[in-house]
Coordinates of C-alpha atoms in Angstrom, one line a residue:
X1 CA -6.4 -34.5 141.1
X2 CA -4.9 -35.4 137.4
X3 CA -5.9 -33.3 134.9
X4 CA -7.0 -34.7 131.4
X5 CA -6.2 -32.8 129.2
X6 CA -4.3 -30.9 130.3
X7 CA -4.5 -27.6 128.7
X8 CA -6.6 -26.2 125.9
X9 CA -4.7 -23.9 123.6
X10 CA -6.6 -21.3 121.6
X11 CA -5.3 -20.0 118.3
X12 CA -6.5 -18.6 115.5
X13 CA -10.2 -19.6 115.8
X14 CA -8.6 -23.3 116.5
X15 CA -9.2 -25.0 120.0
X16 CA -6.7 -27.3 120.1
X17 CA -6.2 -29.8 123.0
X18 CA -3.4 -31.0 124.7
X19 CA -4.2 -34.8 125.5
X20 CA -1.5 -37.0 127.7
X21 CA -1.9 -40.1 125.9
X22 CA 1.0 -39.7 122.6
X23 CA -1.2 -41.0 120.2
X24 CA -4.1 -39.0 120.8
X25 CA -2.4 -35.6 120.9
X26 CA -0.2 -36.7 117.6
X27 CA -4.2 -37.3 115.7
X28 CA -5.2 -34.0 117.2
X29 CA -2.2 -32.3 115.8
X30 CA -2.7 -33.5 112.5
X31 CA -6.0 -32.5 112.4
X32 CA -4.9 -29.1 113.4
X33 CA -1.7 -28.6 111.5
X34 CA -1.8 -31.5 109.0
X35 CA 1.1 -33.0 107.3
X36 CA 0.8 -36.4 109.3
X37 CA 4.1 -37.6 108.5
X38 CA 5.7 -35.1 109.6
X39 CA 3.6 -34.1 112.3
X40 CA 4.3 -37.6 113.9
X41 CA 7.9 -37.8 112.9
X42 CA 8.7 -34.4 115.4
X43 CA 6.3 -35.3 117.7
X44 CA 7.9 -38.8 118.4
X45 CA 11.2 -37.0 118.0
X46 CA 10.6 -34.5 120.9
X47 CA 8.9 -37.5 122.9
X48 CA 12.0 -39.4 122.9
X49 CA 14.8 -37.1 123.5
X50 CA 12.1 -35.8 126.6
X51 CA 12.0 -39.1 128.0
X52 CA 15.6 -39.5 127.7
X53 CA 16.4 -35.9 129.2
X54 CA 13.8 -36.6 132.0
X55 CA 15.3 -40.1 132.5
X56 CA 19.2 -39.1 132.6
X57 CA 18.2 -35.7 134.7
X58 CA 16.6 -38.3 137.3
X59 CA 20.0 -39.6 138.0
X60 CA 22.4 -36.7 137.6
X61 CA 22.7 -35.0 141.1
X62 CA 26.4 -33.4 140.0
X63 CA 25.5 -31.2 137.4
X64 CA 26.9 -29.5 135.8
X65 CA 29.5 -30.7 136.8
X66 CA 32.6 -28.5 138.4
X67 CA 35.4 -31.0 139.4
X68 CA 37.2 -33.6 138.4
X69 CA 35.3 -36.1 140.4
X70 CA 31.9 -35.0 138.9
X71 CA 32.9 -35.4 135.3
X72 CA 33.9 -39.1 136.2
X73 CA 30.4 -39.7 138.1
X74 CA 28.5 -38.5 134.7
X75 CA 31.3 -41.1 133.2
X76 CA 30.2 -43.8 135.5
X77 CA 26.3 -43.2 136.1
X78 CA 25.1 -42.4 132.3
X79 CA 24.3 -45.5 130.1
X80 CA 26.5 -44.6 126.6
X81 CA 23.5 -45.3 124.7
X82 CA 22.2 -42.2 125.9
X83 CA 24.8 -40.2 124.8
X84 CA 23.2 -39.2 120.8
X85 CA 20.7 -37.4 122.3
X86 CA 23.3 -34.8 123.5
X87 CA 23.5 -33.6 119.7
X88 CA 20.1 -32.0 120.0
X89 CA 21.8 -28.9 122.6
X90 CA 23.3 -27.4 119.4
X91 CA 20.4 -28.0 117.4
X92 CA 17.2 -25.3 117.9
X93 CA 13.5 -26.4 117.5
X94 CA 13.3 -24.6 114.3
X95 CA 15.9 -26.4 112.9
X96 CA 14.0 -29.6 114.0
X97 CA 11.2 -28.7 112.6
X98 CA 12.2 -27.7 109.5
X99 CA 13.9 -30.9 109.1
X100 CA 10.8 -32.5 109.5
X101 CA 8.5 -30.5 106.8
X102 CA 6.7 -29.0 109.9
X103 CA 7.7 -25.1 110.0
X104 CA 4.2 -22.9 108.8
X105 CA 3.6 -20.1 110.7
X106 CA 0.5 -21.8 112.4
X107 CA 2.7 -24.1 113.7
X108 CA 5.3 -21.8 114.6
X109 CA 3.1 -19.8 116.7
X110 CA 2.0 -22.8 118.6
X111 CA 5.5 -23.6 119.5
X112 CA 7.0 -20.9 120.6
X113 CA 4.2 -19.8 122.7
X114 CA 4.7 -23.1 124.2
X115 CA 7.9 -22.8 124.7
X116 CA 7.4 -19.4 126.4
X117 CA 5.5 -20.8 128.8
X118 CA 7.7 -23.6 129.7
X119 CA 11.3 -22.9 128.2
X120 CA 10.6 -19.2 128.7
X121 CA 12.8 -18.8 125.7
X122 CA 11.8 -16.0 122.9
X123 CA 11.3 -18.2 120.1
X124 CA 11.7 -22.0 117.9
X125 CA 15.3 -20.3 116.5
X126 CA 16.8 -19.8 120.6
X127 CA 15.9 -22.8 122.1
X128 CA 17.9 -26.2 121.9
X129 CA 15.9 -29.1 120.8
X130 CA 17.3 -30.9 124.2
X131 CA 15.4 -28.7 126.3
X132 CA 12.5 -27.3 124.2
X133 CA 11.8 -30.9 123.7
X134 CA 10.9 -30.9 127.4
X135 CA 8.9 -28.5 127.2
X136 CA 6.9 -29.1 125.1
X137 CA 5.8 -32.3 126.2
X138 CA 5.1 -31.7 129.5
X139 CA 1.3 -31.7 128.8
X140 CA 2.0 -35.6 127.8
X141 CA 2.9 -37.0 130.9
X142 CA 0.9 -35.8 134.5
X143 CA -0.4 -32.8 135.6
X144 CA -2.4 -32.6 138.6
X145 CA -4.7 -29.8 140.3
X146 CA -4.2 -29.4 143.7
X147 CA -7.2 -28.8 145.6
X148 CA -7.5 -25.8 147.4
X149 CA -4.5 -23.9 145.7
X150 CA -0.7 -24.1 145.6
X151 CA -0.9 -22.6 149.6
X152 CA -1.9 -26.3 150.6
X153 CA 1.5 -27.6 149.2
X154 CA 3.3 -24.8 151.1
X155 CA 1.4 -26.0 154.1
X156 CA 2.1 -30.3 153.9
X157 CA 5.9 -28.9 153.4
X158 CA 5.5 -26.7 156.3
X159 CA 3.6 -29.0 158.2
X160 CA 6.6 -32.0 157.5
X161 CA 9.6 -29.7 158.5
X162 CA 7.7 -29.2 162.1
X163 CA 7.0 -33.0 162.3
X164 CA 10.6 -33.6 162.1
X165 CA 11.7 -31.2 164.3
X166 CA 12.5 -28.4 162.4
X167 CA 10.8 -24.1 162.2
X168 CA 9.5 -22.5 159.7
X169 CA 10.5 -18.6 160.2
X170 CA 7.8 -16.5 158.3
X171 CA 8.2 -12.5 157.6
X172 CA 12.2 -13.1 158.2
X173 CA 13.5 -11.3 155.4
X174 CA 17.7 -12.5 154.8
X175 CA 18.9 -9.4 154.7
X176 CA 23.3 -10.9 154.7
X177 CA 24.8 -13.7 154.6
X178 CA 28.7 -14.1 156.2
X179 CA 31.1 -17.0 156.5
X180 CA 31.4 -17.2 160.6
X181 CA 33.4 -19.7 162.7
X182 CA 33.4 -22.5 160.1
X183 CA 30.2 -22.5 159.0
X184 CA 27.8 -19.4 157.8
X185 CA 25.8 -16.5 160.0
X186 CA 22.4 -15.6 158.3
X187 CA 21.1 -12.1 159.6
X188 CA 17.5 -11.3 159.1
X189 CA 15.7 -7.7 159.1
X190 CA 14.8 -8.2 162.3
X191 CA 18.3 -8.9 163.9
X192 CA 18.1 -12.4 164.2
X193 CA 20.8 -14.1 163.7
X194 CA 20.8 -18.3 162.7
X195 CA 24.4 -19.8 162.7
X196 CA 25.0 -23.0 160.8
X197 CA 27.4 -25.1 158.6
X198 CA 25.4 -25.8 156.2
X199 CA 23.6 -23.2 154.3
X200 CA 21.0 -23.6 151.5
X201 CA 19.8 -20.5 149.4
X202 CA 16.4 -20.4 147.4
X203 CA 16.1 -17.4 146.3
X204 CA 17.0 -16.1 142.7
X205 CA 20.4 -15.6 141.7
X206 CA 20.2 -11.4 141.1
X207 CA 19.0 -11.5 144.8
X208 CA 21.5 -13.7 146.3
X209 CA 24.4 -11.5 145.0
X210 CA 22.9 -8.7 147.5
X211 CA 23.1 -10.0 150.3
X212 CA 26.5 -12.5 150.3
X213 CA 29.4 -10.8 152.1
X214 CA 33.2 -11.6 152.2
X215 CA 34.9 -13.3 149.7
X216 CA 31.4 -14.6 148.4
X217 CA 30.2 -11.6 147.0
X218 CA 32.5 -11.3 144.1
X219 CA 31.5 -14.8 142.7
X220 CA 27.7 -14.0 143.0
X221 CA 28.1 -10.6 141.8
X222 CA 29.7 -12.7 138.0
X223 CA 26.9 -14.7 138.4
X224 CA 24.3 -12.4 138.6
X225 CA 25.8 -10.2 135.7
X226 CA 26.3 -14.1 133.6
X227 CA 22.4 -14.5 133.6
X228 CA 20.7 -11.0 133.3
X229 CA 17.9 -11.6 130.8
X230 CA 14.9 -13.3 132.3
X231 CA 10.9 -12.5 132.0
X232 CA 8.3 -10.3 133.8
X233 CA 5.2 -11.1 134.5
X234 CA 1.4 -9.1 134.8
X235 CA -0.8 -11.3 136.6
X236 CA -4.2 -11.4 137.6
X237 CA -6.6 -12.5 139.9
X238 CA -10.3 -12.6 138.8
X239 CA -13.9 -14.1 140.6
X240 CA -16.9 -14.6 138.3
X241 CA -20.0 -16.5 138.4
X242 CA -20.0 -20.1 136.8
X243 CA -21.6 -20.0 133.5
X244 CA -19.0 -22.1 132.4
X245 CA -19.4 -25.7 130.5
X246 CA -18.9 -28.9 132.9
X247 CA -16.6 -29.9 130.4
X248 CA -14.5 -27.2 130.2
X249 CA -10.8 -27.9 131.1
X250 CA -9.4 -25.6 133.6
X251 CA -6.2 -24.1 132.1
X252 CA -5.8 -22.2 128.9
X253 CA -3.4 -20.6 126.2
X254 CA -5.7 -17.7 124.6
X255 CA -3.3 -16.4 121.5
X256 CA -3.8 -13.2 120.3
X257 CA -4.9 -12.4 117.2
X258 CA -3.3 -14.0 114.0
X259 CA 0.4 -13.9 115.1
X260 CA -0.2 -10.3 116.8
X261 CA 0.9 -8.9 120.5
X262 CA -1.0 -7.5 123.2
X263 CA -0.5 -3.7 123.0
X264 CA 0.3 -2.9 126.7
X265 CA 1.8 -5.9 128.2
X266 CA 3.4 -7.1 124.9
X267 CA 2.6 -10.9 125.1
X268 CA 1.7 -12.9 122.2
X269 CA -0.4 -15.0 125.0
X270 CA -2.1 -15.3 127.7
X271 CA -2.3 -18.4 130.6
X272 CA -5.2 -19.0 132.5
X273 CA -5.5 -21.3 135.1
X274 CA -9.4 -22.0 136.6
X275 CA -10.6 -23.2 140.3
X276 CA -12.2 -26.5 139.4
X277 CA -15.8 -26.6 140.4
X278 CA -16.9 -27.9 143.8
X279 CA -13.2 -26.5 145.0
X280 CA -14.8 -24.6 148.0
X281 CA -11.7 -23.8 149.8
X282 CA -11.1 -21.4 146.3
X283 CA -14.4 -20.0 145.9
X284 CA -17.9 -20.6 146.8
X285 CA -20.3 -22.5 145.4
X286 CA -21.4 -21.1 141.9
X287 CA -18.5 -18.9 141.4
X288 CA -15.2 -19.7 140.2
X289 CA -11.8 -18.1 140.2
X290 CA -9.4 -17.4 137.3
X291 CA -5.7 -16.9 137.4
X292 CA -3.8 -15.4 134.5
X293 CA -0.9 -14.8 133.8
X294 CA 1.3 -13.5 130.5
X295 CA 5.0 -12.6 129.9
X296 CA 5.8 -8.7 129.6
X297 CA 9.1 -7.2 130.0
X298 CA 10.3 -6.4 133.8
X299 CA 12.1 -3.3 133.2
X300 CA 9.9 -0.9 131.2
X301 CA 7.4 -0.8 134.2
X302 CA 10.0 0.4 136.3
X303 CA 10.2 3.5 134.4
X304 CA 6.3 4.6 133.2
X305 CA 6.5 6.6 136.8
X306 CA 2.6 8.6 136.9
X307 CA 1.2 6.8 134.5
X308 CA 1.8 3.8 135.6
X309 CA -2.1 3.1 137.5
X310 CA -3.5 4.2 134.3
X311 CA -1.0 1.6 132.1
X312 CA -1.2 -1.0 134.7
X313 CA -5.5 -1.0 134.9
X314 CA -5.5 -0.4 130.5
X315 CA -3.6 -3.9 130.5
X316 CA -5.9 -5.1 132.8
X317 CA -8.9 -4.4 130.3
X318 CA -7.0 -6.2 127.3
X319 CA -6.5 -9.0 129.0
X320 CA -10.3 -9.0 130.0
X321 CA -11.2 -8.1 126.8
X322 CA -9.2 -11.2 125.3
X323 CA -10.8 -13.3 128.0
X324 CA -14.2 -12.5 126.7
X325 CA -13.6 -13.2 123.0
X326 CA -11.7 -16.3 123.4
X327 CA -12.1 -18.2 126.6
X328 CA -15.7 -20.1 126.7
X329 CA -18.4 -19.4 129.2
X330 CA -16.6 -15.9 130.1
X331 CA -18.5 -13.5 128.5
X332 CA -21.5 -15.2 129.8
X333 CA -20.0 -14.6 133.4
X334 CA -20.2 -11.8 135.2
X335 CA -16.7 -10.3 136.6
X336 CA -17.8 -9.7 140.5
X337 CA -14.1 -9.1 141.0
X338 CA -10.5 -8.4 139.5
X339 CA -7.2 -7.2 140.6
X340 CA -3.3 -7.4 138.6
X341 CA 0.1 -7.4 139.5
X342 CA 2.8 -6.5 137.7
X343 CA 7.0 -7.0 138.1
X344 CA 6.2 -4.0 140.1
X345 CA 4.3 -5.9 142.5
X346 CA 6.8 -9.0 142.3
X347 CA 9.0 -6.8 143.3
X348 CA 7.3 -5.2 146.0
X349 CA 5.9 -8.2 147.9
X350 CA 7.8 -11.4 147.0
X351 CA 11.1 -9.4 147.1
X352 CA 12.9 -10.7 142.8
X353 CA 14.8 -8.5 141.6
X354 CA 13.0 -6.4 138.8
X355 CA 10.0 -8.6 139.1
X356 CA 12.0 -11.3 137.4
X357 CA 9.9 -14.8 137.5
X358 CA 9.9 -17.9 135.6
X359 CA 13.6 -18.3 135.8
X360 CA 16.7 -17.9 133.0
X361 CA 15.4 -18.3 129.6
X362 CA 16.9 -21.2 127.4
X363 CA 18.9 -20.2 124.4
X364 CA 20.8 -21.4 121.9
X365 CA 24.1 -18.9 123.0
X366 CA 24.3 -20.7 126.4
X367 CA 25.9 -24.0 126.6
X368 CA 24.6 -26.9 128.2
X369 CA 27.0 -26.7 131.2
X370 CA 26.5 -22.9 131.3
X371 CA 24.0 -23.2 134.5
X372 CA 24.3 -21.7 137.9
X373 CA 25.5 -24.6 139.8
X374 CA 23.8 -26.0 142.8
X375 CA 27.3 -26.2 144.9
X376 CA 29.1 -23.0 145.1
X377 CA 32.9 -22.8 146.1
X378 CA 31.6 -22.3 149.3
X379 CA 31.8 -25.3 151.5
X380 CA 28.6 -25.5 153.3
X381 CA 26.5 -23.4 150.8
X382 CA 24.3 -24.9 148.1
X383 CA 21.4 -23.3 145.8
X384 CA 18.4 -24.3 144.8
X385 CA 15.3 -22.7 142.9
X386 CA 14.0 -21.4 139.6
X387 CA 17.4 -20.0 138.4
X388 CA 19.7 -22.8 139.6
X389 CA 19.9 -26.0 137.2
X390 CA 17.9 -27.6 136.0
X391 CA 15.2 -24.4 136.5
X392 CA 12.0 -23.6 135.7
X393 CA 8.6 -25.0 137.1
X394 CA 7.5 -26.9 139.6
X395 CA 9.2 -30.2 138.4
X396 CA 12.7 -28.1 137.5
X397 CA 12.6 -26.5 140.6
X398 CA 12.0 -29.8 143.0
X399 CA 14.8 -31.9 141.0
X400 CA 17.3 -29.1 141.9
X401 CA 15.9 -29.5 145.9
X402 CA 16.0 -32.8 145.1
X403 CA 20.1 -32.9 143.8
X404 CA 21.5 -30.4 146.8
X405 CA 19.6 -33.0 148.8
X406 CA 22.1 -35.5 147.9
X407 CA 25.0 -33.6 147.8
X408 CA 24.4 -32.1 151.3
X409 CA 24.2 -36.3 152.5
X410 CA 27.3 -37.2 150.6
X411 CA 29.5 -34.0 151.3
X412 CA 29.0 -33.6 155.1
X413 CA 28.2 -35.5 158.3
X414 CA 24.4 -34.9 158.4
X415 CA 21.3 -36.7 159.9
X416 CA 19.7 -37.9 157.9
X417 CA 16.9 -40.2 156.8

C-alpha cells in the first residue's frame, strides 16, 4: 500500500509533512521555515543530484570499483554529463545550505535528524551532499506499507527460493567459514556442513571477520577495524487502543524539545512507525500497534551491568512520556501493552556485533570509494547487506543483492534466469 505522505515530522510545536509530490513539500517547507527562494533553490538542488545518484547507482554493479576492468566499465557505462554531480562528495549539507541562505537552527534540526534516520550520519557538517541528498528525499518518491508486517516479505522471499528449488535453513547459526577444495565449507552450530563455490555473506561486516578462517581472516579483520563507528538502537514494541484520527499518517519523527536530547537514550528523536487500521494480521480490530525506534550509542549499554533493567525500563518511560505529549491520539489511548530492546538485545537475539544496526554512518572523512566492496579477493565470495555498498535501508540494502547478483552471473558458470 503507498503511503501519502509519507511521514509527519514533529518539531518544535510544528507538524510538518513530508508530501511526495516536489512541489507540495517545497510550499510546505516554506511555510515552515520560510525564505522561499532559498527554500526551493536547496530543495531542487538535493532533488537533482538524488535523482542523478539514484539513476547512476541503478547501473553501477562494479562499485567501487577494485580493478582495472571496473574503472573502465564506470568509463564506459556513465553518461559524462553526469559526472558534475560528483563535486557534491566533498561538499557537506551544511555547506549546501549555507550557500543557499537556508542554515537557522530550525532548519538545522530538521535536517540532521533526517539525516540520522536515513544517512545515519551525526550531523549537516559530516555528511556529503551526494549522499545526504538521498536521504533526504526519500520521502519524495514511494514508500509503501506492507500489510501484515515486514515478516510477510521475509515469507514471499522464502516462499520464491523453495519454488525454485532452493532451502531455507532457519536457527543455523554460521559459526566458520573455510576455503575447501576450490570452493568454500560453511559450518553451522549445529555441525552441519554446506560445501559450495560460491559463497554470499549477509551479515554485518564486524561479524563476518569472526567467523572467516585462512588467509581470509586477516583481510576482514582490516575491514572490520576500517568501519568501527556505527549506531545503536532502543526499540520498542507498544499495543494501544485506537483513539487515533482516520487521518492520521502512520509513521512519525517526534523531536525533543527545542534542540534538546533524551536523557537516557540520548537521541535528539524518536521514529515511530503505526499498524494501519483494518491491518488484522498486526492487531485486532480497535487496537493498533506502534513501533519506535531512536538512535543511542551501542557501547555504553554494555557496561551499566545491575542497573541496567532499571536504565533500560526509565528509557522506556521517556519515550512513552514523549509519545504522549507529541504524537496525536496517544495520550487518548490506553497502553494495554509495551516492551524495549536495546543493542543488548540486538545483540542477544539477532546476533550484530555490539548491537550495531542501521549500517556505517556517512561522513565527510570517508571517501566515496572508501566502501566495503561487494567482491572480496576471494574468488567465489561476495557480500551483501547494510554495511556493504551502497548500505543502509531497505532500498540500499536490495541494490547491493541486486549488484552481487550480477557479478555472481558474469564472473562464474551459474544457472541462471
Amino acid at each position: 500500500v503507498e503511503l501519502s505522505p509519507s511521514m509527519t515530522v514533529h518539531l518544535d510545536g510544528h507538524t510538518i509533512t513530508r508530501y511526495k509530490d516536489r512541489g507540495r513539500w517545497m510550499e510546505e517547507a516554506v511555510r515552515v521555515f520560510g525564505n522561499e527562494s532559498g527554500q526551493r533553490r536547496f530543495w531542487e538542488k538535493a532533488l537533482g543530484v538524488s535523482d542523478t545518484v539514484w539513476k547512476v547507482s541503478g547501473r553501477n554493479r562494479h562499485f567501487p570499483p577494485k580493478s582495472v576492468k571496473d574503472w573502465l566499465r564506470l568509463a564506459f557505462t556513465n553518461n559524462p554529463f553526469d559526472a558534475p554531480v560528483l563535486r557534491y562528495a566533498f561538499k557537506s549539507v551544511a555547506d549546501v545550505m549555507n550557500e543557499c541562505g537556508v542554515d537557522t537552527p530550525l532548519f538545522r534540526r530538521f535536517v540532521d535528524q533526517q539525516l540520522l534516520i536515513t544517512a545515519q550520519s551525526v550531523a549537516t557538517t559530516d555528511t556529503p551532499f551526494l549522499f545526504g541528498a538521498a536521504g533526504l528525499t526519500y520521502t519524495n518518491y514511494s514508500n509503501y506499507y506492507v500489510p501484515g508486517g515486514l515478516l510477510n516479505m521475509v515469507n514471499a522471499i522464502r516462499s520464491y527460493i523453495e519454488d525454485q528449488g532452493g532451502q531455507v535453513q532457519t536457527r543455523s547459526r554460521v559459526v566458520k567459514v573455510e576455503e575447501s577444495m576450490g570452493g568454500y565449507s560453511v559450518i553451522t552450530d549445529k555441525g552441519i556442513v554446506f560445501r559450495a563455490r560460491v559463497v554470499v555473506g549477509n551479515i554485518p561486516v564486524w561479524n563476518a571477520a569472526k567467523i572467516m578462517n585462512g588467509r581470509m581472516q586477516p583481510w576482514f579483520n582490516r575491514m572490520s577495524a576500517r568501519y568501527d563507528e556505527a549506531w545503536g538502537a532502543f526499540t520498542m514494541g507498544v499495543v494501544t487502543t485506537d483513539a487515533y484520527a482516520d487521518d492520521l499518517p502512520i509513521h512519525h519523527q517526534l523531536h525533543a524539545g527545542h534542540g534538546g536530547s533524551l536523557p537516557v537514550t540520548g537521541a535528539g528523536s524518536v521514529f515511530v512507525s503505526m499498524s494501519m487500521r483494518g491491518d488484522h494480521a498486526r492487531a485486532p480490530e480497535g487496537h493498533r500497534v506502534l513501533n519506535i525506534s531512536c538512535h543511542t550509542g551501542a557501547d555504553k549499554w554494555f557496561t551499566m551491568g545491575d542497573g541496567y533493567e532499571k536504565i533500560r525500563e526509565e528509557a522506556e518511560n521517556e519515550i512513552l512520556g514523549l509519545l504522549r505529549d507529541k504524537l496525536p491520539g496517544f495520550a487518548a489511548s490506553e497502553v494495554l501493552m509495551s516492551f524495549s530492546g536495546t543493542p543488548v538485545t540486538w545483540q542477544n537475539w539477532v546476533y550484530r556485533h555490539k548491537g550495531r544496526v542501521g549500517g556505517l554512518p556517512q561522513s565527510m572523512d570517508r571517501s566515496l570509494l572508501d566502501w566495503t566492496p561487494a567482491r572480496t579477493p576471494f574468488p567465489g565470495l561476495y557480500l551483501c547487506g547494510d554495511t556493504v555498498y551502497p548500505g543502509q535501508g531497505i532500498p540500499g540494502v536490495t541494490l547491493g543483492g541486486i549488484n552481487v547478483y550480477y557479478m555472481i552471473k558474469q564472473n562464474h558458470e551459474l544457472k541462471t534466469d
